[in-house]
PDB file of C-alpha atoms in Angstrom:
ATOM      1  CA  MET T   1     -43.929 -39.460 -37.547  1.00  0.00           C
ATOM      2  CA  ILE T   2     -42.040 -39.002 -40.479  1.00  0.00           C
ATOM      3  CA  LEU T   3     -38.895 -40.474 -39.524  1.00  0.00           C
ATOM      4  CA  GLU T   4     -36.219 -42.793 -41.009  1.00  0.00           C
ATOM      5  CA  ILE T   5     -35.963 -46.496 -39.880  1.00  0.00           C
ATOM      6  CA  ASP T   6     -32.634 -48.095 -39.965  1.00  0.00           C
ATOM      7  CA  GLN T   7     -33.695 -51.562 -41.823  1.00  0.00           C
ATOM      8  CA  ALA T   8     -30.512 -53.398 -40.302  1.00  0.00           C
ATOM      9  CA  THR T   9     -31.156 -52.484 -36.776  1.00  0.00           C
ATOM     10  CA  GLY T  10     -34.556 -51.466 -36.524  1.00  0.00           C
ATOM     11  CA  ARG T  11     -33.906 -48.217 -34.913  1.00  0.00           C
ATOM     12  CA  ILE T  12     -35.457 -44.747 -35.489  1.00  0.00           C
ATOM     13  CA  VAL T  13     -32.589 -42.725 -36.997  1.00  0.00           C
ATOM     14  CA  VAL T  14     -33.282 -38.792 -36.058  1.00  0.00           C
ATOM     15  CA  ARG T  15     -30.789 -36.652 -37.807  1.00  0.00           C
ATOM     16  CA  ILE T  16     -30.284 -33.359 -36.401  1.00  0.00           C
ATOM     17  CA  ASP T  17     -27.802 -30.321 -37.263  1.00  0.00           C
ATOM     18  CA  ALA T  18     -26.623 -26.945 -35.496  1.00  0.00           C
ATOM     19  CA  SER T  19     -29.611 -25.253 -36.921  1.00  0.00           C
ATOM     20  CA  LEU T  20     -32.215 -27.263 -35.615  1.00  0.00           C
ATOM     21  CA  HIS T  21     -30.340 -27.358 -32.345  1.00  0.00           C
ATOM     22  CA  LYS T  22     -30.327 -23.277 -32.504  1.00  0.00           C
ATOM     23  CA  ASP T  23     -34.275 -23.769 -32.087  1.00  0.00           C
ATOM     24  CA  SER T  24     -34.195 -26.462 -29.662  1.00  0.00           C
ATOM     25  CA  ASP T  25     -35.546 -24.668 -26.977  1.00  0.00           C
ATOM     26  CA  CYS T  26     -38.926 -25.057 -28.307  1.00  0.00           C
ATOM     27  CA  LEU T  27     -39.838 -28.771 -28.571  1.00  0.00           C
ATOM     28  CA  ARG T  28     -43.190 -28.192 -30.461  1.00  0.00           C
ATOM     29  CA  TYR T  29     -40.996 -26.512 -33.025  1.00  0.00           C
ATOM     30  CA  VAL T  30     -38.994 -29.502 -33.161  1.00  0.00           C
ATOM     31  CA  PHE T  31     -41.972 -31.774 -33.307  1.00  0.00           C
ATOM     32  CA  PHE T  32     -43.389 -29.904 -36.475  1.00  0.00           C
ATOM     33  CA  LYS T  33     -40.288 -29.640 -38.329  1.00  0.00           C
ATOM     34  CA  LEU T  34     -38.390 -32.832 -37.466  1.00  0.00           C
ATOM     35  CA  VAL T  35     -40.449 -35.301 -36.287  1.00  0.00           C
ATOM     36  CA  GLN T  36     -43.644 -34.247 -38.841  1.00  0.00           C
ATOM     37  CA  GLY T  37     -41.501 -33.071 -41.565  1.00  0.00           C
ATOM     38  CA  TYR T  38     -43.695 -29.950 -41.995  1.00  0.00           C
ATOM     39  CA  THR T  39     -42.284 -27.690 -44.830  1.00  0.00           C
ATOM     40  CA  PRO T  40     -43.869 -24.240 -45.809  1.00  0.00           C
ATOM     41  CA  ALA T  41     -44.886 -24.615 -49.421  1.00  0.00           C
ATOM     42  CA  SER T  42     -45.604 -22.497 -52.217  1.00  0.00           C
ATOM     43  CA  GLN T  43     -47.182 -22.677 -55.495  1.00  0.00           C
ATOM     44  CA  VAL T  44     -44.494 -22.449 -58.404  1.00  0.00           C
ATOM     45  CA  THR T  45     -44.850 -23.464 -62.123  1.00  0.00           C
ATOM     46  CA  GLY T  46     -47.867 -25.178 -61.537  1.00  0.00           C
ATOM     47  CA  GLU T  47     -46.603 -27.821 -58.845  1.00  0.00           C
ATOM     48  CA  VAL T  48     -46.389 -27.161 -55.002  1.00  0.00           C
ATOM     49  CA  GLN T  49     -42.621 -27.205 -54.049  1.00  0.00           C
ATOM     50  CA  GLU T  50     -40.443 -25.942 -50.930  1.00  0.00           C
ATOM     51  CA  THR T  51     -40.359 -22.465 -50.566  1.00  0.00           C
ATOM     52  CA  LYS T  52     -36.942 -20.737 -51.561  1.00  0.00           C
ATOM     53  CA  ASN T  53     -36.130 -17.526 -50.183  1.00  0.00           C
ATOM     54  CA  PRO T  54     -33.977 -15.696 -53.014  1.00  0.00           C
ATOM     55  CA  ALA T  55     -32.143 -13.683 -50.153  1.00  0.00           C
ATOM     56  CA  MET T  56     -31.299 -17.201 -48.883  1.00  0.00           C
ATOM     57  CA  GLU T  57     -30.418 -18.714 -51.797  1.00  0.00           C
ATOM     58  CA  TYR T  58     -28.211 -15.743 -52.889  1.00  0.00           C
ATOM     59  CA  GLY T  59     -26.000 -17.073 -50.244  1.00  0.00           C
ATOM     60  CA  THR T  60     -26.395 -20.653 -51.220  1.00  0.00           C
ATOM     61  CA  ALA T  61     -25.372 -19.520 -54.882  1.00  0.00           C
ATOM     62  CA  PHE T  62     -22.203 -17.696 -53.498  1.00  0.00           C
ATOM     63  CA  HIS T  63     -21.150 -21.018 -51.803  1.00  0.00           C
ATOM     64  CA  LYS T  64     -21.738 -22.826 -54.941  1.00  0.00           C
ATOM     65  CA  GLY T  65     -19.046 -20.489 -56.696  1.00  0.00           C
ATOM     66  CA  LEU T  66     -16.739 -20.890 -53.921  1.00  0.00           C
ATOM     67  CA  GLN T  67     -16.861 -24.324 -53.769  1.00  0.00           C
ATOM     68  CA  ALA T  68     -16.065 -24.559 -57.430  1.00  0.00           C
ATOM     69  CA  ARG T  69     -13.287 -22.368 -56.792  1.00  0.00           C
ATOM     70  CA  ALA T  70     -11.633 -24.398 -53.772  1.00  0.00           C
ATOM     71  CA  GLN T  71     -11.945 -27.462 -56.529  1.00  0.00           C
ATOM     72  CA  GLY T  72      -9.637 -25.312 -58.696  1.00  0.00           C
ATOM     73  CA  LYS T  73     -12.098 -24.805 -61.432  1.00  0.00           C
ATOM     74  CA  SER T  74     -11.817 -21.866 -63.821  1.00  0.00           C
ATOM     75  CA  PHE T  75     -13.565 -18.311 -63.149  1.00  0.00           C
ATOM     76  CA  ASP T  76     -15.691 -19.116 -65.661  1.00  0.00           C
ATOM     77  CA  GLU T  77     -16.894 -22.366 -64.409  1.00  0.00           C
ATOM     78  CA  GLN T  78     -17.285 -20.611 -60.664  1.00  0.00           C
ATOM     79  CA  LEU T  79     -19.699 -17.966 -62.329  1.00  0.00           C
ATOM     80  CA  ARG T  80     -21.696 -20.667 -63.895  1.00  0.00           C
ATOM     81  CA  ALA T  81     -22.222 -22.772 -60.822  1.00  0.00           C
ATOM     82  CA  VAL T  82     -23.401 -19.179 -59.232  1.00  0.00           C
ATOM     83  CA  THR T  83     -25.750 -18.514 -61.882  1.00  0.00           C
ATOM     84  CA  ASP T  84     -26.898 -22.302 -62.463  1.00  0.00           C
ATOM     85  CA  HIS T  85     -28.150 -22.387 -58.716  1.00  0.00           C
ATOM     86  CA  PHE T  86     -29.871 -18.900 -58.513  1.00  0.00           C
ATOM     87  CA  THR T  87     -31.958 -19.217 -61.913  1.00  0.00           C
ATOM     88  CA  GLN T  88     -33.567 -22.455 -60.737  1.00  0.00           C
ATOM     89  CA  PRO T  89     -37.183 -22.264 -61.675  1.00  0.00           C
ATOM     90  CA  SER T  90     -38.064 -22.695 -57.943  1.00  0.00           C
ATOM     91  CA  ILE T  91     -36.208 -19.526 -56.972  1.00  0.00           C
ATOM     92  CA  VAL T  92     -38.539 -16.842 -58.016  1.00  0.00           C
ATOM     93  CA  VAL T  93     -37.130 -13.233 -57.283  1.00  0.00           C
ATOM     94  CA  PRO T  94     -39.650 -10.405 -56.740  1.00  0.00           C
ATOM     95  CA  GLU T  95     -38.954  -7.303 -58.916  1.00  0.00           C
ATOM     96  CA  ASN T  96     -38.234  -5.231 -55.889  1.00  0.00           C
ATOM     97  CA  GLU T  97     -35.702  -7.733 -54.367  1.00  0.00           C
ATOM     98  CA  TRP T  98     -32.319  -6.249 -54.900  1.00  0.00           C
ATOM     99  CA  ARG T  99     -30.709  -9.392 -54.295  1.00  0.00           C
ATOM    100  CA  ASN T 100     -31.021 -10.327 -57.805  1.00  0.00           C
ATOM    101  CA  ILE T 101     -28.818 -12.143 -60.276  1.00  0.00           C
ATOM    102  CA  GLY T 102     -27.175  -8.824 -61.741  1.00  0.00           C
ATOM    103  CA  HIS T 103     -26.231  -8.196 -58.087  1.00  0.00           C
ATOM    104  CA  LEU T 104     -25.039 -11.954 -57.342  1.00  0.00           C
ATOM    105  CA  VAL T 105     -22.657 -11.686 -60.291  1.00  0.00           C
ATOM    106  CA  ALA T 106     -21.223  -8.297 -59.672  1.00  0.00           C
ATOM    107  CA  THR T 107     -20.422  -9.424 -56.005  1.00  0.00           C
ATOM    108  CA  TYR T 108     -19.175 -12.699 -57.019  1.00  0.00           C
ATOM    109  CA  VAL T 109     -16.516 -11.049 -59.743  1.00  0.00           C
ATOM    110  CA  ALA T 110     -15.818  -8.220 -56.834  1.00  0.00           C
ATOM    111  CA  TYR T 111     -14.746 -10.933 -54.342  1.00  0.00           C
ATOM    112  CA  ASP T 112     -12.560 -12.749 -57.164  1.00  0.00           C
ATOM    113  CA  THR T 113     -11.241  -9.683 -58.194  1.00  0.00           C
ATOM    114  CA  TYR T 114     -10.403  -8.465 -54.404  1.00  0.00           C
ATOM    115  CA  TYR T 115      -8.776 -11.638 -53.595  1.00  0.00           C
ATOM    116  CA  LYS T 116      -6.601 -11.689 -56.675  1.00  0.00           C
ATOM    117  CA  SER T 117      -5.029  -8.365 -55.821  1.00  0.00           C
ATOM    118  CA  SER T 118      -4.775  -8.499 -52.421  1.00  0.00           C
ATOM    119  CA  GLY T 119      -3.293 -12.217 -52.526  1.00  0.00           C
ATOM    120  CA  ASP T 120      -5.816 -15.051 -50.973  1.00  0.00           C
ATOM    121  CA  LEU T 121      -4.101 -16.615 -47.916  1.00  0.00           C
ATOM    122  CA  LEU T 122      -6.950 -19.124 -47.740  1.00  0.00           C
ATOM    123  CA  ILE T 123      -5.474 -22.385 -49.469  1.00  0.00           C
ATOM    124  CA  PRO T 124      -8.124 -24.816 -49.856  1.00  0.00           C
ATOM    125  CA  LYS T 125      -7.509 -28.478 -48.689  1.00  0.00           C
ATOM    126  CA  HIS T 126     -10.876 -29.965 -48.644  1.00  0.00           C
ATOM    127  CA  ALA T 127     -14.042 -28.288 -49.807  1.00  0.00           C
ATOM    128  CA  GLU T 128     -18.155 -29.201 -48.665  1.00  0.00           C
ATOM    129  CA  LEU T 129     -17.210 -31.725 -46.338  1.00  0.00           C
ATOM    130  CA  ARG T 130     -20.294 -33.505 -45.346  1.00  0.00           C
ATOM    131  CA  PHE T 131     -20.570 -35.458 -42.035  1.00  0.00           C
ATOM    132  CA  ALA T 132     -23.075 -37.856 -40.200  1.00  0.00           C
ATOM    133  CA  TYR T 133     -21.673 -38.549 -37.071  1.00  0.00           C
ATOM    134  CA  PRO T 134     -23.445 -41.164 -34.557  1.00  0.00           C
ATOM    135  CA  PHE T 135     -24.150 -39.196 -31.433  1.00  0.00           C
ATOM    136  CA  TYR T 136     -26.227 -40.798 -29.102  1.00  0.00           C
ATOM    137  CA  LYS T 137     -28.180 -44.275 -29.224  1.00  0.00           C
ATOM    138  CA  THR T 138     -30.455 -46.321 -27.234  1.00  0.00           C
ATOM    139  CA  GLU T 139     -32.164 -49.627 -28.226  1.00  0.00           C
ATOM    140  CA  LYS T 140     -34.816 -48.138 -30.331  1.00  0.00           C
ATOM    141  CA  THR T 141     -33.521 -44.674 -31.473  1.00  0.00           C
ATOM    142  CA  GLU T 142     -30.464 -43.027 -32.902  1.00  0.00           C
ATOM    143  CA  ILE T 143     -29.506 -39.619 -33.008  1.00  0.00           C
ATOM    144  CA  VAL T 144     -26.794 -38.564 -35.974  1.00  0.00           C
ATOM    145  CA  LEU T 145     -25.285 -35.187 -35.684  1.00  0.00           C
ATOM    146  CA  CYS T 146     -25.153 -33.949 -39.441  1.00  0.00           C
ATOM    147  CA  GLY T 147     -23.354 -30.841 -41.084  1.00  0.00           C
ATOM    148  CA  THR T 148     -21.578 -29.210 -43.867  1.00  0.00           C
ATOM    149  CA  ILE T 149     -18.322 -27.927 -43.339  1.00  0.00           C
ATOM    150  CA  ASP T 150     -17.784 -25.120 -46.349  1.00  0.00           C
ATOM    151  CA  LEU T 151     -13.977 -25.369 -46.497  1.00  0.00           C
ATOM    152  CA  VAL T 152     -10.990 -26.561 -44.503  1.00  0.00           C
ATOM    153  CA  ALA T 153      -7.932 -24.768 -45.531  1.00  0.00           C
ATOM    154  CA  GLU T 154      -4.519 -23.559 -44.221  1.00  0.00           C
ATOM    155  CA  TYR T 155      -4.721 -20.037 -43.271  1.00  0.00           C
ATOM    156  CA  CYS T 156      -1.755 -18.013 -42.298  1.00  0.00           C
ATOM    157  CA  GLY T 157      -0.103 -21.178 -41.346  1.00  0.00           C
ATOM    158  CA  ARG T 158      -2.868 -22.854 -39.084  1.00  0.00           C
ATOM    159  CA  LEU T 159      -5.272 -25.458 -40.369  1.00  0.00           C
ATOM    160  CA  VAL T 160      -8.772 -23.902 -40.201  1.00  0.00           C
ATOM    161  CA  ILE T 161     -12.507 -24.620 -40.742  1.00  0.00           C
ATOM    162  CA  SER T 162     -13.873 -21.566 -42.988  1.00  0.00           C
ATOM    163  CA  ASP T 163     -17.254 -20.839 -42.795  1.00  0.00           C
ATOM    164  CA  THR T 164     -18.640 -18.405 -45.529  1.00  0.00           C
ATOM    165  CA  LYS T 165     -21.362 -15.932 -44.385  1.00  0.00           C
ATOM    166  CA  THR T 166     -23.486 -13.544 -46.794  1.00  0.00           C
ATOM    167  CA  THR T 167     -24.934 -10.407 -44.802  1.00  0.00           C
ATOM    168  CA  SER T 168     -26.298  -7.362 -45.540  1.00  0.00           C
ATOM    169  CA  ALA T 169     -24.873  -6.447 -42.018  1.00  0.00           C
ATOM    170  CA  TRP T 170     -23.448  -2.574 -41.920  1.00  0.00           C
ATOM    171  CA  ASN T 171     -20.741  -3.016 -39.245  1.00  0.00           C
ATOM    172  CA  SER T 172     -18.664  -5.877 -40.224  1.00  0.00           C
ATOM    173  CA  ASP T 173     -16.287  -5.956 -37.168  1.00  0.00           C
ATOM    174  CA  GLN T 174     -19.506  -6.647 -34.852  1.00  0.00           C
ATOM    175  CA  TYR T 175     -20.835  -8.730 -37.254  1.00  0.00           C
ATOM    176  CA  LEU T 176     -17.849 -11.252 -37.042  1.00  0.00           C
ATOM    177  CA  ALA T 177     -17.428 -10.864 -33.322  1.00  0.00           C
ATOM    178  CA  GLU T 178     -20.858 -12.423 -33.094  1.00  0.00           C
ATOM    179  CA  TYR T 179     -19.160 -15.520 -34.106  1.00  0.00           C
ATOM    180  CA  ASP T 180     -16.720 -16.056 -31.145  1.00  0.00           C
ATOM    181  CA  LEU T 181     -18.984 -18.081 -29.307  1.00  0.00           C
ATOM    182  CA  SER T 182     -20.562 -19.761 -32.518  1.00  0.00           C
ATOM    183  CA  PRO T 183     -22.307 -23.076 -31.418  1.00  0.00           C
ATOM    184  CA  GLN T 184     -22.040 -24.129 -35.153  1.00  0.00           C
ATOM    185  CA  LEU T 185     -18.588 -23.796 -35.356  1.00  0.00           C
ATOM    186  CA  MET T 186     -17.865 -25.356 -31.908  1.00  0.00           C
ATOM    187  CA  ILE T 187     -19.906 -28.314 -33.329  1.00  0.00           C
ATOM    188  CA  TYR T 188     -18.195 -28.503 -36.499  1.00  0.00           C
ATOM    189  CA  LYS T 189     -14.396 -28.540 -34.732  1.00  0.00           C
ATOM    190  CA  TRP T 190     -15.626 -30.859 -32.369  1.00  0.00           C
ATOM    191  CA  VAL T 191     -16.282 -33.373 -35.243  1.00  0.00           C
ATOM    192  CA  TYR T 192     -13.706 -32.613 -37.543  1.00  0.00           C
ATOM    193  CA  ASP T 193     -11.303 -33.129 -34.518  1.00  0.00           C
ATOM    194  CA  LYS T 194     -12.976 -36.434 -33.304  1.00  0.00           C
ATOM    195  CA  LEU T 195     -12.603 -37.679 -37.018  1.00  0.00           C
ATOM    196  CA  ASN T 196      -9.249 -36.312 -37.742  1.00  0.00           C
ATOM    197  CA  GLY T 197      -7.192 -35.878 -34.719  1.00  0.00           C
ATOM    198  CA  THR T 198      -6.314 -32.462 -35.237  1.00  0.00           C
ATOM    199  CA  ASP T 199      -6.753 -29.036 -33.472  1.00  0.00           C
ATOM    200  CA  VAL T 200      -8.447 -26.958 -36.043  1.00  0.00           C
ATOM    201  CA  GLY T 201      -9.419 -23.303 -35.699  1.00  0.00           C
ATOM    202  CA  CYS T 202     -12.241 -21.469 -37.195  1.00  0.00           C
ATOM    203  CA  VAL T 203     -12.497 -18.521 -39.760  1.00  0.00           C
ATOM    204  CA  ILE T 204     -15.617 -16.522 -40.975  1.00  0.00           C
ATOM    205  CA  ASN T 205     -15.193 -15.594 -44.460  1.00  0.00           C
ATOM    206  CA  GLY T 206     -17.411 -12.563 -44.344  1.00  0.00           C
ATOM    207  CA  ILE T 207     -19.440 -11.347 -47.361  1.00  0.00           C
ATOM    208  CA  PHE T 208     -20.848  -8.032 -47.065  1.00  0.00           C
ATOM    209  CA  ILE T 209     -23.333  -7.010 -49.478  1.00  0.00           C
ATOM    210  CA  SER T 210     -25.810  -3.896 -49.667  1.00  0.00           C
ATOM    211  CA  LYS T 211     -28.151  -2.682 -51.825  1.00  0.00           C
ATOM    212  CA  ALA T 212     -26.694   0.883 -52.128  1.00  0.00           C
ATOM    213  CA  LYS T 213     -22.970   0.333 -52.080  1.00  0.00           C
ATOM    214  CA  PHE T 214     -20.437  -2.115 -53.373  1.00  0.00           C
ATOM    215  CA  ALA T 215     -20.007  -5.271 -51.509  1.00  0.00           C
ATOM    216  CA  THR T 216     -16.725  -5.426 -49.123  1.00  0.00           C
ATOM    217  CA  PHE T 217     -15.341  -8.775 -47.722  1.00  0.00           C
ATOM    218  CA  LYS T 218     -13.413  -9.248 -44.562  1.00  0.00           C
ATOM    219  CA  ARG T 219     -12.426 -12.593 -42.656  1.00  0.00           C
ATOM    220  CA  SER T 220     -12.515 -13.160 -38.888  1.00  0.00           C
ATOM    221  CA  GLU T 221      -9.318 -13.561 -36.706  1.00  0.00           C
ATOM    222  CA  VAL T 222      -8.645 -17.384 -36.221  1.00  0.00           C
ATOM    223  CA  MET T 223     -11.118 -18.672 -33.545  1.00  0.00           C
ATOM    224  CA  SER T 224      -9.743 -21.100 -30.884  1.00  0.00           C
ATOM    225  CA  PHE T 225     -12.150 -22.425 -28.810  1.00  0.00           C
ATOM    226  CA  SER T 226     -11.112 -24.257 -25.343  1.00  0.00           C
ATOM    227  CA  GLN T 227     -11.791 -27.359 -23.959  1.00  0.00           C
ATOM    228  CA  GLU T 228     -14.374 -25.858 -21.683  1.00  0.00           C
ATOM    229  CA  GLN T 229     -16.153 -24.261 -24.228  1.00  0.00           C
ATOM    230  CA  ILE T 230     -16.371 -27.141 -26.409  1.00  0.00           C
ATOM    231  CA  GLY T 231     -17.196 -29.450 -23.360  1.00  0.00           C
ATOM    232  CA  ASN T 232     -20.212 -27.010 -22.671  1.00  0.00           C
ATOM    233  CA  MET T 233     -21.467 -26.847 -26.082  1.00  0.00           C
ATOM    234  CA  ILE T 234     -21.470 -30.738 -26.447  1.00  0.00           C
ATOM    235  CA  GLY T 235     -23.166 -31.196 -23.061  1.00  0.00           C
ATOM    236  CA  ARG T 236     -26.058 -28.991 -24.095  1.00  0.00           C
ATOM    237  CA  LEU T 237     -26.373 -30.946 -27.339  1.00  0.00           C
ATOM    238  CA  ASP T 238     -26.317 -34.153 -25.482  1.00  0.00           C
ATOM    239  CA  CYS T 239     -29.225 -33.125 -23.029  1.00  0.00           C
ATOM    240  CA  PHE T 240     -31.224 -32.113 -26.439  1.00  0.00           C
ATOM    241  CA  ALA T 241     -30.280 -35.364 -27.820  1.00  0.00           C
ATOM    242  CA  GLN T 242     -31.818 -37.283 -24.435  1.00  0.00           C
ATOM    243  CA  LYS T 243     -34.900 -35.061 -24.478  1.00  0.00           C
ATOM    244  CA  LEU T 244     -35.509 -35.730 -28.175  1.00  0.00           C
ATOM    245  CA  VAL T 245     -35.146 -39.581 -27.650  1.00  0.00           C
ATOM    246  CA  GLU T 246     -37.317 -39.628 -24.681  1.00  0.00           C
ATOM    247  CA  ARG T 247     -40.021 -37.839 -26.615  1.00  0.00           C
ATOM    248  CA  VAL T 248     -39.830 -39.995 -29.933  1.00  0.00           C
ATOM    249  CA  GLU T 249     -39.923 -43.030 -27.802  1.00  0.00           C
ATOM    250  CA  ASP T 250     -43.082 -41.678 -26.006  1.00  0.00           C
ATOM    251  CA  GLY T 251     -44.726 -41.169 -29.024  1.00  0.00           C
ATOM    252  CA  ARG T 252     -47.164 -38.823 -27.952  1.00  0.00           C
ATOM    253  CA  PRO T 253     -46.997 -35.440 -29.804  1.00  0.00           C
ATOM    254  CA  GLU T 254     -47.933 -33.506 -26.598  1.00  0.00           C
ATOM    255  CA  SER T 255     -44.869 -34.875 -25.053  1.00  0.00           C
ATOM    256  CA  PHE T 256     -42.953 -32.130 -27.141  1.00  0.00           C
ATOM    257  CA  GLU T 257     -44.040 -28.794 -25.134  1.00  0.00           C
ATOM    258  CA  PRO T 258     -44.319 -25.296 -26.882  1.00  0.00           C
ATOM    259  CA  ASN T 259     -42.130 -22.762 -25.605  1.00  0.00           C
ATOM    260  CA  TYR T 260     -44.210 -19.652 -26.279  1.00  0.00           C
ATOM    261  CA  ASN T 261     -41.242 -17.444 -25.728  1.00  0.00           C
ATOM    262  CA  CYS T 262     -39.982 -18.469 -29.124  1.00  0.00           C
ATOM    263  CA  CYS T 263     -42.469 -17.531 -31.257  1.00  0.00           C
ATOM    264  CA  ILE T 264     -41.168 -14.385 -32.440  1.00  0.00           C
ATOM    265  CA  LYS T 265     -37.495 -13.320 -32.519  1.00  0.00           C
ATOM    266  CA  ARG T 266     -36.450  -9.638 -32.404  1.00  0.00           C
ATOM    267  CA  TYR T 267     -33.189  -8.181 -33.791  1.00  0.00           C
ATOM    268  CA  GLY T 268     -33.568  -4.590 -33.252  1.00  0.00           C
ATOM    269  CA  GLU T 269     -36.490  -3.344 -35.148  1.00  0.00           C
ATOM    270  CA  LYS T 270     -36.652  -6.784 -37.065  1.00  0.00           C
ATOM    271  CA  ALA T 271     -39.103  -9.376 -36.042  1.00  0.00           C
ATOM    272  CA  ILE T 272     -38.832 -12.756 -37.252  1.00  0.00           C
ATOM    273  CA  VAL T 273     -42.140 -14.981 -36.765  1.00  0.00           C
ATOM    274  CA  CYS T 274     -41.817 -18.669 -36.464  1.00  0.00           C
ATOM    275  CA  PRO T 275     -43.179 -20.563 -39.536  1.00  0.00           C
ATOM    276  CA  TYR T 276     -45.030 -22.846 -37.309  1.00  0.00           C
ATOM    277  CA  ALA T 277     -46.663 -19.996 -35.134  1.00  0.00           C
ATOM    278  CA  ILE T 278     -50.121 -20.240 -37.237  1.00  0.00           C
ATOM    279  CA  LEU T 279     -50.212 -23.925 -36.138  1.00  0.00           C
ATOM    280  CA  CYS T 280     -49.683 -22.807 -32.093  1.00  0.00           C
ATOM    281  CA  LYS T 281     -52.409 -20.286 -32.403  1.00  0.00           C
ATOM    282  CA  GLN T 282     -54.964 -23.055 -32.939  1.00  0.00           C
ATOM    283  CA  PRO T 283     -57.180 -24.254 -29.671  1.00  0.00           C
ATOM    284  CA  THR T 284     -55.162 -27.752 -29.664  1.00  0.00           C
ATOM    285  CA  LEU T 285     -52.411 -29.509 -31.162  1.00  0.00           C
ATOM    286  CA  ALA T 286     -54.721 -31.880 -33.147  1.00  0.00           C
ATOM    287  CA  ASP T 287     -56.195 -28.789 -34.739  1.00  0.00           C
ATOM    288  CA  GLY T 288     -52.836 -27.593 -35.473  1.00  0.00           C
ATOM    289  CA  VAL T 289     -51.776 -30.861 -37.001  1.00  0.00           C
ATOM    290  CA  GLY T 290     -54.850 -30.843 -39.083  1.00  0.00           C
ATOM    291  CA  LEU T 291     -54.027 -27.406 -40.270  1.00  0.00           C
ATOM    292  CA  ALA T 292     -50.450 -28.136 -41.309  1.00  0.00           C
ATOM    293  CA  GLU T 293     -51.765 -31.243 -43.086  1.00  0.00           C
ATOM    294  CA  ALA T 294     -53.844 -28.680 -45.209  1.00  0.00           C
ATOM    295  CA  LEU T 295     -51.145 -25.805 -45.738  1.00  0.00           C
ATOM    296  CA  PHE T 296     -47.751 -27.898 -45.208  1.00  0.00           C
ATOM    297  CA  SER T 297     -45.918 -30.447 -47.558  1.00  0.00           C
ATOM    298  CA  LYS T 298     -44.017 -32.919 -45.839  1.00  0.00           C
ATOM    299  CA  LYS T 299     -40.639 -34.650 -46.027  1.00  0.00           C
ATOM    300  CA  VAL T 300     -38.035 -36.085 -44.023  1.00  0.00           C
ATOM    301  CA  TYR T 301     -35.462 -33.491 -42.032  1.00  0.00           C
ATOM    302  CA  ASN T 302     -32.285 -34.717 -43.348  1.00  0.00           C
ATOM    303  CA  PRO T 303     -29.270 -32.256 -43.330  1.00  0.00           C
ATOM    304  CA  MET T 304     -26.906 -34.209 -45.713  1.00  0.00           C
ATOM    305  CA  LEU T 305     -29.586 -33.392 -48.415  1.00  0.00           C
ATOM    306  CA  PHE T 306     -29.175 -29.420 -47.877  1.00  0.00           C
ATOM    307  CA  GLN T 307     -27.740 -27.345 -50.517  1.00  0.00           C
ATOM    308  CA  THR T 308     -27.676 -29.785 -52.744  1.00  0.00           C
TER     309      THR T 308
END
């Protein structure tokens, strides 16, 4: 296992986030990603580095600009934050990838122009709030719930959590509606309210990009999750935490059962194959682990270090 040990208490510290919980229906996935720390690697500039998907990093770069914006920095400083992130040596953009630096800069400029002309009702209070909330604990193990809230702001007279999403989805209304029961937003709201004694709403700040058309921008209505909805979400998270602790303390890799229903996820015509499917295809778990040692790099899964 490649998990942290709290030197003061001797407990195993397991950090989880909404992203990992989303894939928790397959405990074998959790074993490979969290317990073993297997990370797909690529050869870049002569060194083995973590693979960085330019399509994903496009969104992260946009976040960097918005973070600088929320901090009151000038537009030039915002744009520099965008380009500095996207031009890292570890981000290699294929020639046929339309989400390139030129497209990214044009989209960020368009965003700034759009909200300057229409009047931006999203008034920043706090940007990039990272949290590590003690969630579940036994004598041997502690589960820490982690995450990063993009922005806490005043919006239309209410305190909200604003989460920016960059997407190539063509139907903006349908896309925004998909977040009406977002587990990620429910978790963020639950933690923020716990820590601050508030009742925040949630808003999706949508950035809709396209290869052929200019970017468009649209925000969701303010979402207010009920206590029952939040309770159901946290109850499910609690069940996952208990299962995870039981298996970590058991110590046997075999206790992290696979769920082969999760190997391929389909979104219309698009299919996404689990990055660990190649390991599960091996005759035994031991064979899969052996292959992973050759094909993957290893590092502690720590959501507190994401997007830094």
